[in-house]
mmCIF file with all atom_site columns, C-alpha atoms in Angstrom:
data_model
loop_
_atom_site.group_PDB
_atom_site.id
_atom_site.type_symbol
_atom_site.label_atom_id
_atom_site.label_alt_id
_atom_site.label_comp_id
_atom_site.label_asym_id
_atom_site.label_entity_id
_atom_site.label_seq_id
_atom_site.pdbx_PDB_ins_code
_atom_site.Cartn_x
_atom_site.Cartn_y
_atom_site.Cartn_z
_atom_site.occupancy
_atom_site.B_iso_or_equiv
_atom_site.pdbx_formal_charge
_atom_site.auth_seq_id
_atom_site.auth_comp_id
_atom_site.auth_asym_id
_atom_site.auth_atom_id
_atom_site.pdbx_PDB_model_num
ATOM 1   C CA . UNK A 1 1   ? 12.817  -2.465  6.274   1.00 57.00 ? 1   UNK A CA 1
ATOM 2   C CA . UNK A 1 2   ? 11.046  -5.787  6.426   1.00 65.00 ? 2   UNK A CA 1
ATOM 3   C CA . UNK A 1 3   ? 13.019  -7.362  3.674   1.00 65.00 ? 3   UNK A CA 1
ATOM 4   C CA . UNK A 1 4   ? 16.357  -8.363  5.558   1.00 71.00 ? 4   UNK A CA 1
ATOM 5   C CA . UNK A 1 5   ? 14.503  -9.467  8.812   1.00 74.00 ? 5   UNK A CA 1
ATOM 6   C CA . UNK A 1 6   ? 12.648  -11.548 6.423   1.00 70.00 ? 6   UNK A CA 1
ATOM 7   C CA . UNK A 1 7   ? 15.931  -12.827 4.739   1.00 69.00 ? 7   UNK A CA 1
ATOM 8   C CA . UNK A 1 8   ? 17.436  -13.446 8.038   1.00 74.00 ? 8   UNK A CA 1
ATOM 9   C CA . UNK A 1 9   ? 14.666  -16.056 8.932   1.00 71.00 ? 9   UNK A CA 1
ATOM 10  C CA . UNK A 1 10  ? 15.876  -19.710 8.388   1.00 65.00 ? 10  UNK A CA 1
ATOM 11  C CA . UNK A 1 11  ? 14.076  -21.788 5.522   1.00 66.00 ? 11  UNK A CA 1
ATOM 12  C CA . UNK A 1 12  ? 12.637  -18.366 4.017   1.00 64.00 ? 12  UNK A CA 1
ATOM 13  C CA . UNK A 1 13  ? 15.529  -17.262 1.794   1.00 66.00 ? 13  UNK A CA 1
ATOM 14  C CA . UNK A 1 14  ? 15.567  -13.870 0.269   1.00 68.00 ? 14  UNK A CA 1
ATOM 15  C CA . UNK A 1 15  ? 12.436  -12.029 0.212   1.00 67.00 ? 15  UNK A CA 1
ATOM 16  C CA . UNK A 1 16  ? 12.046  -9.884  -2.524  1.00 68.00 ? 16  UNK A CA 1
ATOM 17  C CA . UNK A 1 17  ? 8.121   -8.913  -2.210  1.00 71.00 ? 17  UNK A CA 1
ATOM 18  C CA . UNK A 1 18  ? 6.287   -7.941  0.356   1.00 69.00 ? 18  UNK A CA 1
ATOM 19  C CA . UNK A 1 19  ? 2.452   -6.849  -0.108  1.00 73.00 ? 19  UNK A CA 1
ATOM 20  C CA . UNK A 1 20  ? 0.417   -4.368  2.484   1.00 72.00 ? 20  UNK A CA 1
ATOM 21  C CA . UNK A 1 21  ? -3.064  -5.123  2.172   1.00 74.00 ? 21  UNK A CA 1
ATOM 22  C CA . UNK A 1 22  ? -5.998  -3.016  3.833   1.00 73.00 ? 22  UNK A CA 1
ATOM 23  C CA . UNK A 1 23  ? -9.335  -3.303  4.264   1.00 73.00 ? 23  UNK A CA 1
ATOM 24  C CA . UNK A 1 24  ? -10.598 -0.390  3.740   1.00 79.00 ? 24  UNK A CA 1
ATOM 25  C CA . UNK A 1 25  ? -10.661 2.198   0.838   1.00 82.00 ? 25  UNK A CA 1
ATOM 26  C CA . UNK A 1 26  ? -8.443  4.933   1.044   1.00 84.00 ? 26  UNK A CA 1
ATOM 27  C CA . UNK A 1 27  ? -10.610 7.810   2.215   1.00 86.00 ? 27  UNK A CA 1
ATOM 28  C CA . UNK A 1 28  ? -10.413 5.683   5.457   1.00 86.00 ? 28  UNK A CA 1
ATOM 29  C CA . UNK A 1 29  ? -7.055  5.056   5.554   1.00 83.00 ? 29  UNK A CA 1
ATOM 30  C CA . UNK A 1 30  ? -5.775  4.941   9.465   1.00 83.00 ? 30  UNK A CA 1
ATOM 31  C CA . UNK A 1 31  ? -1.880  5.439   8.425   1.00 84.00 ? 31  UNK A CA 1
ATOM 32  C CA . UNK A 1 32  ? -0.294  8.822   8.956   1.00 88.00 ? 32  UNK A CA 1
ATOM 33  C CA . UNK A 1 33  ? 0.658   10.871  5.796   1.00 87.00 ? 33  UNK A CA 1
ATOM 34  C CA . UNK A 1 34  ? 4.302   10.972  6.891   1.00 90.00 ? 34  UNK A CA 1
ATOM 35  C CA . UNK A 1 35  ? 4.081   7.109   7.246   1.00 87.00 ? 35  UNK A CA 1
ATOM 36  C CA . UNK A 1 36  ? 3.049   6.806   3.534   1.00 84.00 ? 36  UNK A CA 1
ATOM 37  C CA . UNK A 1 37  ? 5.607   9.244   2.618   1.00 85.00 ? 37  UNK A CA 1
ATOM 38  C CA . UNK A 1 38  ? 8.393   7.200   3.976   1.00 84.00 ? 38  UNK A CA 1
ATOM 39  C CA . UNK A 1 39  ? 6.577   4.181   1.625   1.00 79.00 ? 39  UNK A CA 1
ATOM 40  C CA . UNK A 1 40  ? 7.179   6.548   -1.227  1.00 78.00 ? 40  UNK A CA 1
ATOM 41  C CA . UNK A 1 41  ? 10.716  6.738   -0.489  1.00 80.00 ? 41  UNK A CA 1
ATOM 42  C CA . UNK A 1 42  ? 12.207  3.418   0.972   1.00 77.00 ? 42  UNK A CA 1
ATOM 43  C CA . UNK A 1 43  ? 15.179  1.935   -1.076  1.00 75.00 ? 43  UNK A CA 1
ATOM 44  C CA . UNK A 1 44  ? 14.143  -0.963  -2.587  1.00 71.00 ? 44  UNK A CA 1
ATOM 45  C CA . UNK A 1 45  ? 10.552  -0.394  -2.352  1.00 72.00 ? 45  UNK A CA 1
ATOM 46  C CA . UNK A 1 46  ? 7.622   0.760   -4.753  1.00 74.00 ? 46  UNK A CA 1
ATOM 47  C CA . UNK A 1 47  ? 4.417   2.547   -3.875  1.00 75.00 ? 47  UNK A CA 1
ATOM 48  C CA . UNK A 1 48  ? 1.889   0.874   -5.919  1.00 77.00 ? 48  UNK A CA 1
ATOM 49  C CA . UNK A 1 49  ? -2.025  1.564   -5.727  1.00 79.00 ? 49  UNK A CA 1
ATOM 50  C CA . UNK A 1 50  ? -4.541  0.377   -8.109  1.00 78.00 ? 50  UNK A CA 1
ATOM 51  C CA . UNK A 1 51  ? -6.624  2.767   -9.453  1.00 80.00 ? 51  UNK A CA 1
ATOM 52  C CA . UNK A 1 52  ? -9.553  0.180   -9.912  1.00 80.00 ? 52  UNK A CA 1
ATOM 53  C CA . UNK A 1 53  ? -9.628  0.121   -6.431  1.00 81.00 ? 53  UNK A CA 1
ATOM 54  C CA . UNK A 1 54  ? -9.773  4.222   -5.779  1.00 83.00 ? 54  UNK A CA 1
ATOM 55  C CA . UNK A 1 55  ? -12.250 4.501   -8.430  1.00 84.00 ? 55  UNK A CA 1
ATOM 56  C CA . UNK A 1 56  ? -14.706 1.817   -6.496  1.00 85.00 ? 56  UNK A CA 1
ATOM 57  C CA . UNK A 1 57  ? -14.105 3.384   -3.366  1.00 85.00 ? 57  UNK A CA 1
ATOM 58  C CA . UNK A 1 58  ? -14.722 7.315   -4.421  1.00 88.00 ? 58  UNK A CA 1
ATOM 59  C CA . UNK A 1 59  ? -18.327 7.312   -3.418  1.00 90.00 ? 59  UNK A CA 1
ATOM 60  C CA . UNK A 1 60  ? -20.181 10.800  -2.247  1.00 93.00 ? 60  UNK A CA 1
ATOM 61  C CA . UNK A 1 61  ? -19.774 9.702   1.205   1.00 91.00 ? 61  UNK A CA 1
ATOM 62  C CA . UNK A 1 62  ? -16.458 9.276   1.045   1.00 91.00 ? 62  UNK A CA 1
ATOM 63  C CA . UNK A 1 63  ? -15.238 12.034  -0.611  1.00 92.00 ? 63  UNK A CA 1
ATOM 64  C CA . UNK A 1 64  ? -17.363 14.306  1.414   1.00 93.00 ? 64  UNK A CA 1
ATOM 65  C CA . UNK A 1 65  ? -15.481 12.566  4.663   1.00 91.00 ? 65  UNK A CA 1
ATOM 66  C CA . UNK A 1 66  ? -12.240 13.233  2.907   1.00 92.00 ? 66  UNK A CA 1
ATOM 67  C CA . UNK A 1 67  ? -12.827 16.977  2.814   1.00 93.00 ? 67  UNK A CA 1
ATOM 68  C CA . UNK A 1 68  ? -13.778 17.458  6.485   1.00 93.00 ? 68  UNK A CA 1
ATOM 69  C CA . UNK A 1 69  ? -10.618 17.472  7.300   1.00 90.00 ? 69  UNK A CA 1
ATOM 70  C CA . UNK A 1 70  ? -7.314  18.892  5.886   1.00 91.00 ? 70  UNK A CA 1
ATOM 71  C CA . UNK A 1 71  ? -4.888  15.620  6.913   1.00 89.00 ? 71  UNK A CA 1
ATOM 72  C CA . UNK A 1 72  ? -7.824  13.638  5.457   1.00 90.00 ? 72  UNK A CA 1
ATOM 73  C CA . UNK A 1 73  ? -7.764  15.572  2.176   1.00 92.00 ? 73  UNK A CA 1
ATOM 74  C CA . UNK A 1 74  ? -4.046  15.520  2.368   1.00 91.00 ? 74  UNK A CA 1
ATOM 75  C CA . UNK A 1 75  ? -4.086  11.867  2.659   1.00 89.00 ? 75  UNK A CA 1
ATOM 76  C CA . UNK A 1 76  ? -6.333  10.769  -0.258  1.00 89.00 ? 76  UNK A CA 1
ATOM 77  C CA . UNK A 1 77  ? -4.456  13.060  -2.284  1.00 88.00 ? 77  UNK A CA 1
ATOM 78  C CA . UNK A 1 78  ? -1.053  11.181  -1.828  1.00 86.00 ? 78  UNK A CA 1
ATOM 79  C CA . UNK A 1 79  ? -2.943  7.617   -2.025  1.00 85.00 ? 79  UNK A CA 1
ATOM 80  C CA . UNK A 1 80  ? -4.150  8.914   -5.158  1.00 84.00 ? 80  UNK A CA 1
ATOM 81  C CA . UNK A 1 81  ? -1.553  10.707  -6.995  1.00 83.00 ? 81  UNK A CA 1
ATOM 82  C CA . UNK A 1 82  ? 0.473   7.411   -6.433  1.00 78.00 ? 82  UNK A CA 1
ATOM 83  C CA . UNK A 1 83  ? -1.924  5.347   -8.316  1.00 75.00 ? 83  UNK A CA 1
ATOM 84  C CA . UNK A 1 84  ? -0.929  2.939   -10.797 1.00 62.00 ? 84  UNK A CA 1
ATOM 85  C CA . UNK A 1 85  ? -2.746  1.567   -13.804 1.00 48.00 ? 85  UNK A CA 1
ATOM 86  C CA . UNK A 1 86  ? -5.303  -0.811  -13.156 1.00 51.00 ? 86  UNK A CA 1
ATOM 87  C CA . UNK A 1 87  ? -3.494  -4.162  -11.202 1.00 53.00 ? 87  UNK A CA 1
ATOM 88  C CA . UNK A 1 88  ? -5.219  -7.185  -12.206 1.00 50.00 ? 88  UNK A CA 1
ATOM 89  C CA . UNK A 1 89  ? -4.298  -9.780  -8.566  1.00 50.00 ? 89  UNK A CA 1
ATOM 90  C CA . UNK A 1 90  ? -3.385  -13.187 -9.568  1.00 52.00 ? 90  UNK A CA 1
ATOM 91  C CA . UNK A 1 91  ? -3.828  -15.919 -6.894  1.00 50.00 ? 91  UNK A CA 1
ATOM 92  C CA . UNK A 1 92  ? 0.065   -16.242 -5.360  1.00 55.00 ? 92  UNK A CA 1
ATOM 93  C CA . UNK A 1 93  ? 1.914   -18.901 -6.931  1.00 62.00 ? 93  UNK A CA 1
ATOM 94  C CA . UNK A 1 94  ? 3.792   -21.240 -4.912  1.00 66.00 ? 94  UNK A CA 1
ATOM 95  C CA . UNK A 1 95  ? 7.079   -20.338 -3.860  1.00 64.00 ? 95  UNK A CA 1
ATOM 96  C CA . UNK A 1 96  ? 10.207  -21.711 -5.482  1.00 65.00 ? 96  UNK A CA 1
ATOM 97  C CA . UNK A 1 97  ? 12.152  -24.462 -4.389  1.00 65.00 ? 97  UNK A CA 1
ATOM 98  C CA . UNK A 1 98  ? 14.137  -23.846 -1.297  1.00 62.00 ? 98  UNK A CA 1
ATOM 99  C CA . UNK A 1 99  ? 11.927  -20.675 -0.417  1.00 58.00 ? 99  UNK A CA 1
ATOM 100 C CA . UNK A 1 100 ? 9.365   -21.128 2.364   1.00 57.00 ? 100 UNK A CA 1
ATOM 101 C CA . UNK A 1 101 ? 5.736   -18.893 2.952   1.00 56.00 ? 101 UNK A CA 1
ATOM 102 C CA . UNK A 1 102 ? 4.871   -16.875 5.700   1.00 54.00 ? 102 UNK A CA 1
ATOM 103 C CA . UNK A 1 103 ? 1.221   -16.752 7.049   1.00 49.00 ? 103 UNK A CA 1
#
């Protein structure tokens, strides 16, 4: 959905990546499960999650706030089961000639 937007924006060309970063880990994500679904199942888009960053975040107190609740639980479960290998995050290069950045 934000790829043609993006495209449509003079100087920026076609965008053919765009990256959601969060903050937190993802026992405490704050998106809906049927939001992260719809992630899953977007043309043109992949789902990926680095299991580096799962592992770090699955301490005792998270997983026992996971399990309080069922959406919780339900959550996790689809952050996790979408994990990819481990993603090793290059610094951005810059973009090609005739393609702009957006901060």
């Amino acid at each position: 959905h934000a790829f043609d937007p993006l495209s449509a924006r003079e100087g920026l060309g076609a965008v053919s990546q765009v990256d959601l970063v969060g903050r937190r880990g993802a026992g405490q994500a704050a998106f809906t499960i049927k939001e992260l679904r719809e992630l899953t199942k977007l043309e043109r888009s992949t789902l990926n999650v680095c299991t580096h960053e799962i592992e770090l975040g699955e301490t005792e107190a998270t997983l026992s706030e996971v399990n309080s609740a069922r959406p919780s639980k339900r959550l996790y479960k689809l952050v996790t089961d979408n994990a990819k290998a481990p993603v090793t995050l290059q610094p951005p290069s810059p973009p090609p000639a005739g393609h702009a950045s957006v901060n």
